[in-house]
């Protein structure tokens, strides 16, 4: 039996306060895929490591959708980065400047 969204949210909140781990149903395919972002800069580098001096392994363009199955962030000095999946990185994990993207 499916519960209406408001009932699910109330139940999840109540159980969360009780210390029980709860996962709520997700709204759409993008949410199911993990953390997804849309590139808003004209071009955005995908770095091997979350560091402005790291090698750029790929370039993404405005409107491209990037992301990963897990939500991770990192910072280097004043720069923030979000994790993206890419075959171009040695470990399959690339990093994009957080200012270059918005959540989808």
PDB file of C-alpha atoms in Angstrom:
ATOM      1  CA  UNK A   1       0.000   0.000   0.000  1.00  0.00           C
ATOM      2  CA  UNK A   2       1.406   3.399  -0.965  1.00  0.00           C
ATOM      3  CA  UNK A   3       1.061   6.273   1.467  1.00  0.00           C
ATOM      4  CA  UNK A   4       0.479   9.815   0.238  1.00  0.00           C
ATOM      5  CA  UNK A   5       3.662  11.933   0.218  1.00  0.00           C
ATOM      6  CA  UNK A   6       2.664  14.110   3.213  1.00  0.00           C
ATOM      7  CA  UNK A   7       1.992  10.982   5.301  1.00  0.00           C
ATOM      8  CA  UNK A   8       5.323   9.502   4.228  1.00  0.00           C
ATOM      9  CA  UNK A   9       7.153  12.710   5.202  1.00  0.00           C
ATOM     10  CA  UNK A  10       5.460  12.822   8.625  1.00  0.00           C
ATOM     11  CA  UNK A  11       6.251   9.155   9.239  1.00  0.00           C
ATOM     12  CA  UNK A  12       9.875   9.612   8.149  1.00  0.00           C
ATOM     13  CA  UNK A  13      10.257  12.651  10.430  1.00  0.00           C
ATOM     14  CA  UNK A  14       8.713  10.845  13.402  1.00  0.00           C
ATOM     15  CA  UNK A  15      10.872   7.766  12.929  1.00  0.00           C
ATOM     16  CA  UNK A  16      13.929   9.931  12.361  1.00  0.00           C
ATOM     17  CA  UNK A  17      13.414  11.596  15.733  1.00  0.00           C
ATOM     18  CA  UNK A  18      13.093   8.128  17.242  1.00  0.00           C
ATOM     19  CA  UNK A  19      16.574   7.291  15.943  1.00  0.00           C
ATOM     20  CA  UNK A  20      15.394   4.919  13.214  1.00  0.00           C
ATOM     21  CA  UNK A  21      17.007   5.155   9.796  1.00  0.00           C
ATOM     22  CA  UNK A  22      14.303   5.795   7.203  1.00  0.00           C
ATOM     23  CA  UNK A  23      14.509   6.134   3.468  1.00  0.00           C
ATOM     24  CA  UNK A  24      11.671   7.965   1.788  1.00  0.00           C
ATOM     25  CA  UNK A  25      10.535   7.359  -1.777  1.00  0.00           C
ATOM     26  CA  UNK A  26      12.253   9.575  -4.317  1.00  0.00           C
ATOM     27  CA  UNK A  27      10.420  11.920  -6.618  1.00  0.00           C
ATOM     28  CA  UNK A  28      12.046  11.175  -9.963  1.00  0.00           C
ATOM     29  CA  UNK A  29      14.707   9.422 -11.981  1.00  0.00           C
ATOM     30  CA  UNK A  30      17.324  12.123 -11.345  1.00  0.00           C
ATOM     31  CA  UNK A  31      16.943  11.752  -7.594  1.00  0.00           C
ATOM     32  CA  UNK A  32      17.221   7.969  -7.907  1.00  0.00           C
ATOM     33  CA  UNK A  33      20.487   8.324  -9.789  1.00  0.00           C
ATOM     34  CA  UNK A  34      22.217  10.099  -6.887  1.00  0.00           C
ATOM     35  CA  UNK A  35      23.513  13.645  -6.933  1.00  0.00           C
ATOM     36  CA  UNK A  36      22.966  15.167 -10.341  1.00  0.00           C
ATOM     37  CA  UNK A  37      23.998  18.648 -11.432  1.00  0.00           C
ATOM     38  CA  UNK A  38      23.529  20.863 -14.478  1.00  0.00           C
ATOM     39  CA  UNK A  39      26.569  22.773 -15.724  1.00  0.00           C
ATOM     40  CA  UNK A  40      25.852  26.520 -15.798  1.00  0.00           C
ATOM     41  CA  UNK A  41      29.255  27.884 -16.776  1.00  0.00           C
ATOM     42  CA  UNK A  42      30.088  27.994 -20.510  1.00  0.00           C
ATOM     43  CA  UNK A  43      32.776  25.360 -19.816  1.00  0.00           C
ATOM     44  CA  UNK A  44      33.674  23.470 -16.660  1.00  0.00           C
ATOM     45  CA  UNK A  45      36.718  21.316 -16.139  1.00  0.00           C
ATOM     46  CA  UNK A  46      36.444  17.873 -14.592  1.00  0.00           C
ATOM     47  CA  UNK A  47      39.512  17.556 -12.399  1.00  0.00           C
ATOM     48  CA  UNK A  48      41.331  14.363 -11.423  1.00  0.00           C
ATOM     49  CA  UNK A  49      41.471  15.622  -7.819  1.00  0.00           C
ATOM     50  CA  UNK A  50      39.591  18.405  -5.986  1.00  0.00           C
ATOM     51  CA  UNK A  51      42.379  20.921  -6.483  1.00  0.00           C
ATOM     52  CA  UNK A  52      42.705  23.787  -8.994  1.00  0.00           C
ATOM     53  CA  UNK A  53      46.227  22.593  -9.829  1.00  0.00           C
ATOM     54  CA  UNK A  54      45.042  19.080 -10.682  1.00  0.00           C
ATOM     55  CA  UNK A  55      44.880  17.725 -14.210  1.00  0.00           C
ATOM     56  CA  UNK A  56      41.676  18.511 -16.127  1.00  0.00           C
ATOM     57  CA  UNK A  57      40.629  15.125 -17.513  1.00  0.00           C
ATOM     58  CA  UNK A  58      37.492  16.260 -19.321  1.00  0.00           C
ATOM     59  CA  UNK A  59      35.549  19.406 -20.188  1.00  0.00           C
ATOM     60  CA  UNK A  60      31.799  19.785 -19.717  1.00  0.00           C
ATOM     61  CA  UNK A  61      29.632  22.475 -21.285  1.00  0.00           C
ATOM     62  CA  UNK A  62      26.645  24.594 -20.225  1.00  0.00           C
ATOM     63  CA  UNK A  63      23.550  22.400 -20.025  1.00  0.00           C
ATOM     64  CA  UNK A  64      25.435  19.116 -19.549  1.00  0.00           C
ATOM     65  CA  UNK A  65      24.226  16.930 -16.695  1.00  0.00           C
ATOM     66  CA  UNK A  66      26.950  15.522 -14.442  1.00  0.00           C
ATOM     67  CA  UNK A  67      26.912  13.681 -11.146  1.00  0.00           C
ATOM     68  CA  UNK A  68      27.597  10.553  -9.178  1.00  0.00           C
ATOM     69  CA  UNK A  69      25.710   7.858  -7.331  1.00  0.00           C
ATOM     70  CA  UNK A  70      26.834   9.324  -4.011  1.00  0.00           C
ATOM     71  CA  UNK A  71      26.870  12.919  -2.859  1.00  0.00           C
ATOM     72  CA  UNK A  72      30.354  14.057  -1.949  1.00  0.00           C
ATOM     73  CA  UNK A  73      32.034  17.395  -1.799  1.00  0.00           C
ATOM     74  CA  UNK A  74      35.553  18.592  -1.171  1.00  0.00           C
ATOM     75  CA  UNK A  75      37.344  21.882  -0.823  1.00  0.00           C
ATOM     76  CA  UNK A  76      40.767  23.289  -1.491  1.00  0.00           C
ATOM     77  CA  UNK A  77      41.433  26.760  -0.049  1.00  0.00           C
ATOM     78  CA  UNK A  78      38.480  28.858  -1.228  1.00  0.00           C
ATOM     79  CA  UNK A  79      37.419  26.394  -3.943  1.00  0.00           C
ATOM     80  CA  UNK A  80      34.576  23.905  -3.447  1.00  0.00           C
ATOM     81  CA  UNK A  81      34.118  20.805  -5.600  1.00  0.00           C
ATOM     82  CA  UNK A  82      31.425  18.189  -6.184  1.00  0.00           C
ATOM     83  CA  UNK A  83      32.034  14.571  -7.106  1.00  0.00           C
ATOM     84  CA  UNK A  84      31.156  13.370 -10.607  1.00  0.00           C
ATOM     85  CA  UNK A  85      31.586  10.000 -12.257  1.00  0.00           C
ATOM     86  CA  UNK A  86      33.888   9.905 -15.285  1.00  0.00           C
ATOM     87  CA  UNK A  87      35.806   7.242 -17.154  1.00  0.00           C
ATOM     88  CA  UNK A  88      38.473   9.862 -17.902  1.00  0.00           C
ATOM     89  CA  UNK A  89      39.713   9.865 -14.279  1.00  0.00           C
ATOM     90  CA  UNK A  90      42.079   7.119 -13.132  1.00  0.00           C
ATOM     91  CA  UNK A  91      39.727   6.045 -10.322  1.00  0.00           C
ATOM     92  CA  UNK A  92      36.448   6.891 -12.111  1.00  0.00           C
ATOM     93  CA  UNK A  93      35.935   9.856  -9.780  1.00  0.00           C
ATOM     94  CA  UNK A  94      36.234  13.401 -11.095  1.00  0.00           C
ATOM     95  CA  UNK A  95      35.636  16.744  -9.441  1.00  0.00           C
ATOM     96  CA  UNK A  96      33.850  19.849 -10.773  1.00  0.00           C
ATOM     97  CA  UNK A  97      33.901  23.306  -9.189  1.00  0.00           C
ATOM     98  CA  UNK A  98      30.664  23.709  -7.241  1.00  0.00           C
ATOM     99  CA  UNK A  99      30.133  27.191  -8.665  1.00  0.00           C
ATOM    100  CA  UNK A 100      29.995  25.719 -12.173  1.00  0.00           C
ATOM    101  CA  UNK A 101      26.932  23.572 -11.449  1.00  0.00           C
ATOM    102  CA  UNK A 102      23.457  23.707  -9.903  1.00  0.00           C
ATOM    103  CA  UNK A 103      21.532  20.731  -8.478  1.00  0.00           C
ATOM    104  CA  UNK A 104      18.996  19.158 -10.811  1.00  0.00           C
TER     105      UNK A 104
END
